[in-house]
PDB file of C-alpha atoms and ligand atoms in Angstrom:
ATOM      1  CA  MET A   1       0.000   0.000   0.000  1.00 96.00           C
ATOM      2  CA  VAL A   2       1.377   3.430  -0.977  1.00 98.00           C
ATOM      3  CA  LYS A   3       1.720   5.693   2.053  1.00 98.00           C
ATOM      4  CA  ILE A   4       1.129   9.452   1.958  1.00 98.00           C
ATOM      5  CA  LEU A   5       2.225  11.937   4.608  1.00 98.00           C
ATOM      6  CA  ALA A   6       0.032  15.061   4.473  1.00 98.00           C
ATOM      7  CA  ASN A   7       2.263  16.975   6.855  1.00 98.00           C
ATOM      8  CA  ASP A   8       0.302  20.252   6.824  1.00 97.00           C
ATOM      9  CA  GLY A   9      -3.058  18.464   6.707  1.00 97.00           C
ATOM     10  CA  ILE A  10      -5.472  17.786   3.834  1.00 97.00           C
ATOM     11  CA  ASP A  11      -9.208  18.435   3.558  1.00 97.00           C
ATOM     12  CA  ALA A  12     -11.333  15.373   4.369  1.00 98.00           C
ATOM     13  CA  ILE A  13     -12.589  15.165   0.784  1.00 98.00           C
ATOM     14  CA  GLY A  14      -9.057  14.480  -0.538  1.00 98.00           C
ATOM     15  CA  LYS A  15      -8.257  12.038   2.249  1.00 98.00           C
ATOM     16  CA  THR A  16     -11.418  10.066   1.486  1.00 98.00           C
ATOM     17  CA  LEU A  17     -10.720  10.017  -2.272  1.00 98.00           C
ATOM     18  CA  LEU A  18      -7.227   8.684  -1.598  1.00 98.00           C
ATOM     19  CA  GLU A  19      -8.314   6.112   0.979  1.00 98.00           C
ATOM     20  CA  ASN A  20     -11.070   4.867  -1.328  1.00 98.00           C
ATOM     21  CA  ALA A  21      -8.423   4.416  -4.009  1.00 98.00           C
ATOM     22  CA  GLY A  22      -6.363   2.250  -1.642  1.00 98.00           C
ATOM     23  CA  PHE A  23      -3.785   4.723  -0.281  1.00 98.00           C
ATOM     24  CA  PHE A  24      -2.841   5.173   3.361  1.00 98.00           C
ATOM     25  CA  VAL A  25      -2.941   8.841   4.421  1.00 98.00           C
ATOM     26  CA  GLU A  26      -1.246  10.143   7.572  1.00 98.00           C
ATOM     27  CA  THR A  27      -2.346  13.638   8.635  1.00 97.00           C
ATOM     28  CA  ASN A  28      -0.491  13.879  11.938  1.00 97.00           C
ATOM     29  CA  LYS A  29       2.266  16.451  11.549  1.00 97.00           C
ATOM     30  CA  ALA A  30       5.813  15.189  12.051  1.00 96.00           C
ATOM     31  CA  PRO A  31       7.157  16.622  15.324  1.00 87.00           C
ATOM     32  CA  GLU A  32       9.518  19.619  14.957  1.00 82.00           C
ATOM     33  CA  GLY A  33      12.883  18.446  13.608  1.00 94.00           C
ATOM     34  CA  GLN A  34      11.673  14.884  13.005  1.00 97.00           C
ATOM     35  CA  LEU A  35      10.415  15.095   9.428  1.00 98.00           C
ATOM     36  CA  ILE A  36      13.178  12.918   7.971  1.00 98.00           C
ATOM     37  CA  GLN A  37      12.777  10.245  10.633  1.00 98.00           C
ATOM     38  CA  THR A  38       8.977  10.288  10.250  1.00 98.00           C
ATOM     39  CA  ILE A  39       9.159   9.854   6.459  1.00 98.00           C
ATOM     40  CA  ASN A  40      11.708   7.046   6.664  1.00 98.00           C
ATOM     41  CA  GLU A  41      10.158   5.138   9.556  1.00 98.00           C
ATOM     42  CA  GLY A  42       6.681   5.454   8.048  1.00 98.00           C
ATOM     43  CA  ASN A  43       7.863   4.453   4.522  1.00 98.00           C
ATOM     44  CA  PHE A  44       6.088   7.463   3.019  1.00 98.00           C
ATOM     45  CA  GLU A  45       6.430   7.686  -0.774  1.00 98.00           C
ATOM     46  CA  VAL A  46       4.311  10.798  -1.165  1.00 98.00           C
ATOM     47  CA  VAL A  47       4.701  13.942   0.929  1.00 98.00           C
ATOM     48  CA  LEU A  48       2.051  16.672   0.778  1.00 98.00           C
ATOM     49  CA  VAL A  49       2.743  20.125   2.233  1.00 98.00           C
ATOM     50  CA  ARG A  50       1.257  23.620   2.407  1.00 96.00           C
ATOM     51  CA  SER A  51       3.652  26.506   3.017  1.00 92.00           C
ATOM     52  CA  ALA A  52       4.721  25.548   6.548  1.00 93.00           C
ATOM     53  CA  THR A  53       6.760  22.379   5.911  1.00 96.00           C
ATOM     54  CA  LYS A  54      10.028  22.866   4.048  1.00 96.00           C
ATOM     55  CA  ILE A  55      11.204  20.088   1.770  1.00 97.00           C
ATOM     56  CA  THR A  56      14.903  20.794   1.418  1.00 97.00           C
ATOM     57  CA  ALA A  57      17.645  18.986  -0.493  1.00 98.00           C
ATOM     58  CA  GLU A  58      18.656  17.416   2.837  1.00 97.00           C
ATOM     59  CA  VAL A  59      15.162  15.975   3.340  1.00 98.00           C
ATOM     60  CA  MET A  60      15.187  14.496  -0.186  1.00 98.00           C
ATOM     61  CA  ASP A  61      18.712  13.081   0.155  1.00 98.00           C
ATOM     62  CA  SER A  62      17.909  11.578   3.549  1.00 98.00           C
ATOM     63  CA  CYS A  63      14.599  10.060   2.416  1.00 98.00           C
ATOM     64  CA  PRO A  64      15.343   8.007  -0.731  1.00 97.00           C
ATOM     65  CA  GLY A  65      11.819   6.532  -0.655  1.00 98.00           C
ATOM     66  CA  ILE A  66      10.112   9.811  -1.654  1.00 98.00           C
ATOM     67  CA  ARG A  67       8.698   9.646  -5.197  1.00 98.00           C
ATOM     68  CA  LEU A  68       6.211  12.464  -5.243  1.00 98.00           C
ATOM     69  CA  ILE A  69       5.896  15.817  -3.468  1.00 98.00           C
ATOM     70  CA  GLY A  70       2.569  17.631  -3.656  1.00 98.00           C
ATOM     71  CA  ARG A  71       2.252  21.292  -2.776  1.00 97.00           C
ATOM     72  CA  ALA A  72      -1.238  22.160  -1.563  1.00 97.00           C
ATOM     73  CA  GLY A  73      -1.406  25.645  -3.035  1.00 95.00           C
ATOM     74  CA  VAL A  74       0.516  27.853  -5.387  1.00 94.00           C
ATOM     75  CA  GLY A  75       4.022  28.788  -4.217  1.00 92.00           C
ATOM     76  CA  LEU A  76       6.849  26.289  -4.542  1.00 95.00           C
ATOM     77  CA  ASP A  77       9.281  28.358  -2.512  1.00 94.00           C
ATOM     78  CA  ASN A  78       9.337  25.868   0.380  1.00 95.00           C
ATOM     79  CA  ILE A  79      10.388  22.981  -1.881  1.00 97.00           C
ATOM     80  CA  ASP A  80      13.836  22.674  -3.468  1.00 98.00           C
ATOM     81  CA  THR A  81      12.381  21.875  -6.891  1.00 98.00           C
ATOM     82  CA  ARG A  82      15.774  21.880  -8.655  1.00 98.00           C
ATOM     83  CA  HIS A  83      17.076  19.244  -6.288  1.00 98.00           C
ATOM     84  CA  ALA A  84      13.875  17.237  -6.738  1.00 98.00           C
ATOM     85  CA  ASP A  85      14.575  17.267 -10.509  1.00 98.00           C
ATOM     86  CA  THR A  86      18.062  15.918 -10.035  1.00 98.00           C
ATOM     87  CA  ARG A  87      16.702  13.093  -7.866  1.00 98.00           C
ATOM     88  CA  GLY A  88      13.835  12.290 -10.271  1.00 97.00           C
ATOM     89  CA  ILE A  89      11.212  13.241  -7.663  1.00 98.00           C
ATOM     90  CA  GLN A  90       8.057  14.701  -9.195  1.00 98.00           C
ATOM     91  CA  VAL A  91       6.753  17.901  -7.654  1.00 98.00           C
ATOM     92  CA  PHE A  92       3.256  19.177  -8.377  1.00 98.00           C
ATOM     93  CA  ASN A  93       1.050  21.978  -7.064  1.00 97.00           C
ATOM     94  CA  THR A  94      -2.526  23.252  -7.381  1.00 97.00           C
ATOM     95  CA  PRO A  95      -2.035  26.703  -8.925  1.00 94.00           C
ATOM     96  CA  ALA A  96      -5.654  27.631  -9.667  1.00 93.00           C
ATOM     97  CA  ALA A  97      -7.538  26.276  -6.671  1.00 97.00           C
ATOM     98  CA  SER A  98      -7.132  29.132  -4.210  1.00 97.00           C
ATOM     99  CA  SER A  99      -7.197  32.288  -6.391  1.00 97.00           C
ATOM    100  CA  GLN A 100     -10.687  33.423  -5.403  1.00 98.00           C
ATOM    101  CA  SER A 101     -10.067  32.849  -1.696  1.00 98.00           C
ATOM    102  CA  VAL A 102      -6.842  34.849  -1.754  1.00 98.00           C
ATOM    103  CA  ALA A 103      -8.561  37.641  -3.705  1.00 98.00           C
ATOM    104  CA  GLU A 104     -11.357  37.792  -1.132  1.00 98.00           C
ATOM    105  CA  LEU A 105      -8.814  38.044   1.684  1.00 98.00           C
ATOM    106  CA  VAL A 106      -7.105  40.922  -0.146  1.00 99.00           C
ATOM    107  CA  PHE A 107     -10.446  42.722  -0.126  1.00 98.00           C
ATOM    108  CA  SER A 108     -10.966  41.919   3.559  1.00 98.00           C
ATOM    109  CA  HIS A 109      -7.744  43.810   4.272  1.00 98.00           C
ATOM    110  CA  LEU A 110      -8.672  46.656   1.919  1.00 98.00           C
ATOM    111  CA  PHE A 111     -12.105  47.052   3.512  1.00 98.00           C
ATOM    112  CA  ALA A 112     -10.525  46.951   6.972  1.00 98.00           C
ATOM    113  CA  GLY A 113      -7.847  49.491   6.058  1.00 98.00           C
ATOM    114  CA  VAL A 114     -10.092  52.206   4.615  1.00 98.00           C
ATOM    115  CA  ARG A 115     -12.289  52.164   7.765  1.00 98.00           C
ATOM    116  CA  TRP A 116      -9.592  51.384  10.412  1.00 98.00           C
ATOM    117  CA  LEU A 117     -11.358  48.159  11.352  1.00 98.00           C
ATOM    118  CA  GLN A 118      -8.095  46.560  12.479  1.00 98.00           C
ATOM    119  CA  ASP A 119      -7.788  49.283  15.117  1.00 98.00           C
ATOM    120  CA  ALA A 120     -11.499  49.712  15.857  1.00 98.00           C
ATOM    121  CA  ASN A 121     -11.867  46.001  16.581  1.00 97.00           C
ATOM    122  CA  HIS A 122      -9.222  46.409  19.236  1.00 97.00           C
ATOM    123  CA  THR A 123     -10.248  49.757  20.768  1.00 98.00           C
ATOM    124  CA  MET A 124     -13.976  48.914  20.789  1.00 98.00           C
ATOM    125  CA  ARG A 125     -13.197  45.816  22.815  1.00 98.00           C
ATOM    126  CA  THR A 126     -11.166  47.723  25.352  1.00 97.00           C
ATOM    127  CA  VAL A 127     -12.894  51.152  25.678  1.00 98.00           C
ATOM    128  CA  GLY A 128     -15.955  50.894  23.428  1.00 98.00           C
ATOM    129  CA  ASN A 129     -18.435  51.273  26.275  1.00 98.00           C
ATOM    130  CA  THR A 130     -16.683  54.225  27.942  1.00 98.00           C
ATOM    131  CA  GLN A 131     -15.281  56.200  24.991  1.00 98.00           C
ATOM    132  CA  PHE A 132     -17.756  55.417  22.215  1.00 98.00           C
ATOM    133  CA  ASN A 133     -18.163  59.007  20.973  1.00 98.00           C
ATOM    134  CA  GLY A 134     -14.420  59.622  20.990  1.00 98.00           C
ATOM    135  CA  LEU A 135     -13.846  56.475  18.944  1.00 98.00           C
ATOM    136  CA  LYS A 136     -16.644  57.453  16.519  1.00 98.00           C
ATOM    137  CA  LYS A 137     -14.726  60.700  15.905  1.00 98.00           C
ATOM    138  CA  THR A 138     -11.384  58.906  15.581  1.00 98.00           C
ATOM    139  CA  TYR A 139     -12.687  56.739  12.764  1.00 98.00           C
ATOM    140  CA  SER A 140     -14.888  59.375  11.101  1.00 97.00           C
ATOM    141  CA  ALA A 141     -12.850  60.038   7.939  1.00 96.00           C
ATOM    142  CA  GLY A 142     -13.061  56.686   6.150  1.00 97.00           C
ATOM    143  CA  ILE A 143     -12.984  56.486   2.371  1.00 98.00           C
ATOM    144  CA  GLU A 144     -14.727  54.332  -0.232  1.00 98.00           C
ATOM    145  CA  LEU A 145     -12.963  51.882  -2.526  1.00 98.00           C
ATOM    146  CA  GLN A 146     -15.375  52.574  -5.366  1.00 98.00           C
ATOM    147  CA  GLY A 147     -13.901  54.974  -7.909  1.00 98.00           C
ATOM    148  CA  LYS A 148     -10.322  54.501  -6.675  1.00 98.00           C
ATOM    149  CA  THR A 149      -7.440  52.939  -8.592  1.00 98.00           C
ATOM    150  CA  LEU A 150      -6.206  49.513  -7.529  1.00 99.00           C
ATOM    151  CA  GLY A 151      -2.709  48.635  -8.719  1.00 99.00           C
ATOM    152  CA  ILE A 152      -1.892  44.955  -9.069  1.00 98.00           C
ATOM    153  CA  VAL A 153       1.721  43.803  -9.164  1.00 98.00           C
ATOM    154  CA  GLY A 154       1.793  40.312 -10.693  1.00 98.00           C
ATOM    155  CA  PHE A 155      -1.124  39.624 -13.016  1.00 98.00           C
ATOM    156  CA  GLY A 156      -1.370  35.826 -12.872  1.00 97.00           C
ATOM    157  CA  ARG A 157      -4.418  33.906 -11.663  1.00 97.00           C
ATOM    158  CA  ILE A 158      -4.631  35.548  -8.229  1.00 98.00           C
ATOM    159  CA  GLY A 159      -3.934  39.051  -9.548  1.00 98.00           C
ATOM    160  CA  GLN A 160      -6.692  38.541 -12.120  1.00 98.00           C
ATOM    161  CA  ALA A 161      -9.151  37.297  -9.468  1.00 98.00           C
ATOM    162  CA  VAL A 162      -8.401  40.456  -7.476  1.00 98.00           C
ATOM    163  CA  ALA A 163      -8.972  42.543 -10.622  1.00 98.00           C
ATOM    164  CA  ARG A 164     -12.381  40.913 -11.229  1.00 98.00           C
ATOM    165  CA  MET A 165     -13.500  41.779  -7.722  1.00 98.00           C
ATOM    166  CA  ALA A 166     -12.153  45.319  -8.021  1.00 98.00           C
ATOM    167  CA  ILE A 167     -14.000  45.924 -11.282  1.00 98.00           C
ATOM    168  CA  GLY A 168     -17.165  44.526  -9.715  1.00 96.00           C
ATOM    169  CA  MET A 169     -16.665  47.049  -6.902  1.00 96.00           C
ATOM    170  CA  GLY A 170     -16.442  49.947  -9.357  1.00 98.00           C
ATOM    171  CA  MET A 171     -12.696  50.405  -9.032  1.00 98.00           C
ATOM    172  CA  LYS A 172     -10.262  51.159 -11.835  1.00 98.00           C
ATOM    173  CA  VAL A 173      -7.585  48.479 -12.220  1.00 98.00           C
ATOM    174  CA  ILE A 174      -4.035  48.939 -13.454  1.00 98.00           C
ATOM    175  CA  ALA A 175      -1.700  45.975 -13.485  1.00 98.00           C
ATOM    176  CA  THR A 176       1.914  45.166 -14.158  1.00 98.00           C
ATOM    177  CA  ASP A 177       3.565  41.853 -14.983  1.00 98.00           C
ATOM    178  CA  PRO A 178       6.815  41.260 -16.859  1.00 97.00           C
ATOM    179  CA  PHE A 179       5.356  38.170 -18.580  1.00 97.00           C
ATOM    180  CA  ILE A 180       1.845  39.339 -19.466  1.00 98.00           C
ATOM    181  CA  GLN A 181       0.945  42.101 -21.921  1.00 98.00           C
ATOM    182  CA  GLU A 182      -2.820  41.764 -22.139  1.00 98.00           C
ATOM    183  CA  VAL A 183      -5.566  39.805 -20.413  1.00 98.00           C
ATOM    184  CA  ASN A 184      -9.214  39.428 -21.313  1.00 98.00           C
ATOM    185  CA  LEU A 185     -10.801  39.319 -17.902  1.00 98.00           C
ATOM    186  CA  GLU A 186     -14.001  37.316 -17.903  1.00 97.00           C
ATOM    187  CA  LEU A 187     -16.528  38.572 -15.360  1.00 96.00           C
ATOM    188  CA  ASN A 188     -19.409  36.245 -14.519  1.00 95.00           C
ATOM    189  CA  ILE A 189     -22.489  38.096 -13.346  1.00 95.00           C
ATOM    190  CA  ALA A 190     -24.075  35.485 -11.075  1.00 94.00           C
ATOM    191  CA  GLN A 191     -27.338  37.433 -10.849  1.00 96.00           C
ATOM    192  CA  THR A 192     -28.116  37.239 -14.576  1.00 97.00           C
ATOM    193  CA  GLY A 193     -25.760  34.567 -15.846  1.00 97.00           C
ATOM    194  CA  GLN A 194     -24.131  37.118 -18.166  1.00 97.00           C
ATOM    195  CA  LYS A 195     -20.456  36.990 -19.003  1.00 97.00           C
ATOM    196  CA  ILE A 196     -18.565  40.196 -19.661  1.00 97.00           C
ATOM    197  CA  SER A 197     -15.098  40.286 -21.129  1.00 97.00           C
ATOM    198  CA  ILE A 198     -12.881  43.200 -20.158  1.00 97.00           C
ATOM    199  CA  PRO A 199      -9.505  43.620 -21.856  1.00 97.00           C
ATOM    200  CA  ILE A 200      -6.710  44.929 -19.630  1.00 98.00           C
ATOM    201  CA  GLN A 201      -3.325  45.906 -20.977  1.00 98.00           C
ATOM    202  CA  THR A 202      -0.591  45.765 -18.384  1.00 98.00           C
ATOM    203  CA  VAL A 203       1.522  48.877 -17.783  1.00 98.00           C
ATOM    204  CA  SER A 204       4.973  49.458 -16.335  1.00 98.00           C
ATOM    205  CA  PHE A 205       5.758  48.804 -12.692  1.00 98.00           C
ATOM    206  CA  ASP A 206       6.625  52.500 -12.249  1.00 98.00           C
ATOM    207  CA  THR A 207       3.194  53.532 -13.594  1.00 98.00           C
ATOM    208  CA  VAL A 208       1.424  51.213 -11.171  1.00 98.00           C
ATOM    209  CA  ILE A 209       3.505  52.500  -8.271  1.00 98.00           C
ATOM    210  CA  ALA A 210       2.832  56.142  -9.150  1.00 98.00           C
ATOM    211  CA  GLN A 211      -0.881  55.949 -10.003  1.00 98.00           C
ATOM    212  CA  SER A 212      -2.414  53.513  -7.522  1.00 98.00           C
ATOM    213  CA  ASP A 213      -4.531  54.520  -4.552  1.00 98.00           C
ATOM    214  CA  PHE A 214      -4.160  50.949  -3.307  1.00 99.00           C
ATOM    215  CA  LEU A 215      -1.666  48.310  -4.282  1.00 98.00           C
ATOM    216  CA  SER A 216      -1.938  44.530  -4.038  1.00 98.00           C
ATOM    217  CA  LEU A 217       1.097  42.300  -4.528  1.00 98.00           C
ATOM    218  CA  HIS A 218       0.879  38.940  -6.290  1.00 98.00           C
ATOM    219  CA  VAL A 219       4.440  37.905  -7.026  1.00 97.00           C
ATOM    220  CA  PRO A 220       6.079  34.636  -5.966  1.00 94.00           C
ATOM    221  CA  GLY A 221       8.785  36.209  -3.806  1.00 94.00           C
ATOM    222  CA  LYS A 222      11.624  38.705  -3.660  1.00 94.00           C
ATOM    223  CA  VAL A 223      13.196  39.637  -7.006  1.00 93.00           C
ATOM    224  CA  ASN A 224      16.949  38.933  -7.036  1.00 93.00           C
ATOM    225  CA  GLY A 225      16.892  38.844  -3.251  1.00 94.00           C
ATOM    226  CA  LYS A 226      15.289  42.299  -3.089  1.00 97.00           C
ATOM    227  CA  ALA A 227      11.849  43.385  -1.885  1.00 98.00           C
ATOM    228  CA  VAL A 228       9.485  44.524  -4.643  1.00 98.00           C
ATOM    229  CA  LEU A 229       8.334  47.407  -2.430  1.00 98.00           C
ATOM    230  CA  GLY A 230      11.251  48.980  -0.615  1.00 98.00           C
ATOM    231  CA  ALA A 231      11.806  52.516   0.678  1.00 98.00           C
ATOM    232  CA  ASP A 232      12.330  53.928  -2.831  1.00 98.00           C
ATOM    233  CA  GLU A 233       9.179  52.362  -4.316  1.00 98.00           C
ATOM    234  CA  LEU A 234       7.068  53.329  -1.300  1.00 98.00           C
ATOM    235  CA  SER A 235       8.284  56.943  -1.555  1.00 98.00           C
ATOM    236  CA  ARG A 236       7.078  57.044  -5.185  1.00 98.00           C
ATOM    237  CA  MET A 237       3.536  55.999  -4.280  1.00 98.00           C
ATOM    238  CA  LYS A 238       0.677  58.477  -3.817  1.00 98.00           C
ATOM    239  CA  LYS A 239       0.704  59.949  -0.315  1.00 98.00           C
ATOM    240  CA  GLY A 240      -1.818  58.119   1.844  1.00 98.00           C
ATOM    241  CA  ALA A 241      -2.011  55.016  -0.388  1.00 98.00           C
ATOM    242  CA  GLY A 242      -2.707  51.569   1.085  1.00 98.00           C
ATOM    243  CA  VAL A 243      -0.885  48.308   0.319  1.00 98.00           C
ATOM    244  CA  VAL A 244      -1.795  44.650   0.763  1.00 98.00           C
ATOM    245  CA  ASN A 245       0.589  41.712   0.748  1.00 98.00           C
ATOM    246  CA  ALA A 246      -1.063  38.300   0.591  1.00 98.00           C
ATOM    247  CA  ALA A 247       1.746  36.899  -1.560  1.00 97.00           C
ATOM    248  CA  ARG A 248       4.971  36.145   0.296  1.00 97.00           C
ATOM    249  CA  GLY A 249       6.801  37.615   3.255  1.00 97.00           C
ATOM    250  CA  GLY A 250       9.706  39.807   2.231  1.00 96.00           C
ATOM    251  CA  VAL A 251       8.018  41.106  -0.909  1.00 98.00           C
ATOM    252  CA  ILE A 252       7.533  44.330   1.083  1.00 98.00           C
ATOM    253  CA  ASP A 253      10.549  45.549   3.027  1.00 98.00           C
ATOM    254  CA  GLU A 254       9.136  45.501   6.570  1.00 98.00           C
ATOM    255  CA  ASP A 255      11.345  48.324   7.934  1.00 98.00           C
ATOM    256  CA  ALA A 256      10.470  50.552   4.980  1.00 98.00           C
ATOM    257  CA  LEU A 257       6.792  49.715   5.418  1.00 98.00           C
ATOM    258  CA  LEU A 258       6.796  50.748   9.084  1.00 98.00           C
ATOM    259  CA  GLN A 259       8.600  53.959   8.193  1.00 98.00           C
ATOM    260  CA  ALA A 260       6.080  54.764   5.438  1.00 98.00           C
ATOM    261  CA  LEU A 261       3.146  54.126   7.808  1.00 98.00           C
ATOM    262  CA  ASN A 262       4.672  56.174  10.616  1.00 98.00           C
ATOM    263  CA  THR A 263       5.361  59.187   8.379  1.00 98.00           C
ATOM    264  CA  GLY A 264       1.893  59.045   6.777  1.00 98.00           C
ATOM    265  CA  GLN A 265       3.285  58.204   3.325  1.00 98.00           C
ATOM    266  CA  LEU A 266       1.022  55.139   3.517  1.00 98.00           C
ATOM    267  CA  SER A 267      -2.300  55.224   5.334  1.00 98.00           C
ATOM    268  CA  PHE A 268      -2.549  51.488   5.972  1.00 98.00           C
ATOM    269  CA  ALA A 269      -1.239  48.052   5.106  1.00 98.00           C
ATOM    270  CA  GLY A 270      -2.828  44.617   5.059  1.00 98.00           C
ATOM    271  CA  LEU A 271      -0.420  41.755   5.709  1.00 98.00           C
ATOM    272  CA  ASP A 272      -1.241  38.068   5.456  1.00 98.00           C
ATOM    273  CA  VAL A 273       2.394  37.035   5.046  1.00 98.00           C
ATOM    274  CA  PHE A 274       5.571  37.961   6.884  1.00 98.00           C
ATOM    275  CA  GLU A 275       9.311  37.829   6.359  1.00 96.00           C
ATOM    276  CA  ASN A 276       9.872  35.751   9.466  1.00 95.00           C
ATOM    277  CA  GLU A 277       7.027  33.217   9.508  1.00 95.00           C
ATOM    278  CA  PRO A 278       5.989  31.628  11.799  1.00 95.00           C
ATOM    279  CA  THR A 279       7.387  34.234  14.229  1.00 97.00           C
ATOM    280  CA  PRO A 280       6.641  37.614  12.625  1.00 98.00           C
ATOM    281  CA  ARG A 281       8.012  40.728  14.269  1.00 98.00           C
ATOM    282  CA  GLU A 282       5.899  42.187  17.044  1.00 98.00           C
ATOM    283  CA  ASP A 283       5.976  45.814  15.830  1.00 98.00           C
ATOM    284  CA  LEU A 284       4.095  44.786  12.671  1.00 98.00           C
ATOM    285  CA  LEU A 285       1.526  42.747  14.571  1.00 98.00           C
ATOM    286  CA  VAL A 286       0.565  45.536  16.992  1.00 97.00           C
ATOM    287  CA  HIS A 287       0.721  48.482  14.590  1.00 98.00           C
ATOM    288  CA  PRO A 288      -2.646  50.302  14.512  1.00 97.00           C
ATOM    289  CA  LYS A 289      -2.391  50.943  10.765  1.00 98.00           C
ATOM    290  CA  ILE A 290      -1.746  47.302   9.835  1.00 98.00           C
ATOM    291  CA  SER A 291      -4.477  44.731   9.369  1.00 98.00           C
ATOM    292  CA  VAL A 292      -2.894  41.341  10.007  1.00 98.00           C
ATOM    293  CA  SER A 293      -3.789  37.690   9.391  1.00 98.00           C
ATOM    294  CA  PRO A 294      -1.715  34.510   9.806  1.00 98.00           C
ATOM    295  CA  HIS A 295      -1.119  33.424   6.156  1.00 97.00           C
ATOM    296  CA  ILE A 296      -4.709  32.345   5.560  1.00 97.00           C
ATOM    297  CA  GLY A 297      -5.232  33.412   1.936  1.00 97.00           C
ATOM    298  CA  ALA A 298      -6.078  29.870   0.875  1.00 97.00           C
ATOM    299  CA  SER A 299      -7.775  28.912   4.126  1.00 97.00           C
ATOM    300  CA  THR A 300     -11.405  28.605   3.074  1.00 98.00           C
ATOM    301  CA  ALA A 301     -13.553  25.503   2.912  1.00 98.00           C
ATOM    302  CA  GLU A 302     -13.951  25.920  -0.854  1.00 98.00           C
ATOM    303  CA  ALA A 303     -10.254  26.404  -1.632  1.00 98.00           C
ATOM    304  CA  GLN A 304      -9.138  23.561   0.619  1.00 97.00           C
ATOM    305  CA  GLU A 305     -11.711  21.201  -0.930  1.00 97.00           C
ATOM    306  CA  ARG A 306     -10.551  22.123  -4.448  1.00 98.00           C
ATOM    307  CA  ILE A 307      -6.896  21.756  -3.421  1.00 97.00           C
ATOM    308  CA  ALA A 308      -7.435  18.383  -1.733  1.00 98.00           C
ATOM    309  CA  THR A 309      -9.441  17.056  -4.682  1.00 98.00           C
ATOM    310  CA  GLU A 310      -6.744  18.114  -7.157  1.00 97.00           C
ATOM    311  CA  LEU A 311      -3.985  16.595  -5.026  1.00 98.00           C
ATOM    312  CA  ALA A 312      -5.870  13.324  -4.689  1.00 98.00           C
ATOM    313  CA  GLN A 313      -6.696  13.117  -8.399  1.00 98.00           C
ATOM    314  CA  TYR A 314      -3.077  13.809  -9.341  1.00 98.00           C
ATOM    315  CA  ILE A 315      -1.756  11.068  -7.027  1.00 98.00           C
ATOM    316  CA  ILE A 316      -4.354   8.555  -8.210  1.00 98.00           C
ATOM    317  CA  ARG A 317      -3.471   9.292 -11.875  1.00 97.00           C
ATOM    318  CA  TYR A 318       0.252   9.085 -11.125  1.00 97.00           C
ATOM    319  CA  TYR A 319      -0.017   5.607  -9.598  1.00 97.00           C
ATOM    320  CA  ALA A 320      -2.422   4.387 -12.304  1.00 96.00           C
ATOM    321  CA  ARG A 321       0.196   4.934 -15.061  1.00 88.00           C
TER     322      ARG A 321
HETATM  323  C1  MLT B   1       0.032  29.135  -1.400  1.00 85.43           C
HETATM  324  O1  MLT B   1       1.167  29.339  -1.859  1.00 85.43           O
HETATM  325  O2  MLT B   1      -0.861  28.644  -2.098  1.00 85.43           O
HETATM  326  C2  MLT B   1      -0.268  29.406   0.048  1.00 85.43           C
HETATM  327  O3  MLT B   1       0.634  30.319   0.554  1.00 85.43           O
HETATM  328  C3  MLT B   1      -0.253  28.109   0.776  1.00 85.43           C
HETATM  329  C4  MLT B   1      -0.760  28.124   2.177  1.00 85.43           C
HETATM  330  O4  MLT B   1      -1.905  28.451   2.408  1.00 85.43           O
HETATM  331  O5  MLT B   1      -0.027  27.744   3.106  1.00 85.43           O
END
């Protein structure tokens, strides 16, 4: 029987599909520092991970029984894919399954930021019944998203899902991507069943930086070891703009971000990902202008079901060859 270690968990639907097809699926996470021993002692041929478990060259070299590594989600940054190639280990991911969920989280942070919800949730809990009128005044100058320009850096599946939502909200979208010149965005109007196609030509990174009221990042990681938004890029944004990073930690320089928030260059930030996961720096977590979440872009029932189904189908096909 082929044994699968789903070290960061797998939705029940995928586990059931795999078990019905005759696989053994372990969902208990290997204890800290014992991944190699767990894989070897359990004779696991397939290892499934989200973003938490790192599959390094050392893990692959120390576990010669691994044949297949599945990444539940998009980014492959926690798997040494080049080393997997050299060892003939197949690596696969589920690039489309979580786009809508990530896009909706981006909007959660945008909605929070323009009305200070991240701060109001905290202050209302502590002094809401004694200083209600003062708090009402503090948060009295919110703004609407409708009519504003949303800049999208990285116009792949997730960037496009964000764009669809933005257009539905009445926002103007500008996007940049070194690999994509034009996209025909298909909008499905659930109410009427209509489909509307909206062509979007990408523009330069500098244009997006300069013209956006809000910016959402959808790139796989740092570029040549450098943050995409550092002090220079942040200084070229509109004063009072807001940024959201639900892509990868380090894509925004965290020191530069704090500086931009503290000087008022940025009015807010939404962060789902952090440079130092799983122990992000405290000053980001407690900042009143930052809406924070613990890397949960793909953490919805729908996304996890789609991801688990895709993983299971891939493994079943692989072993049926
Ligand atoms: C992804 O790359 O799809 C996500 O970051 C994975 C996760 O939710 O851990």
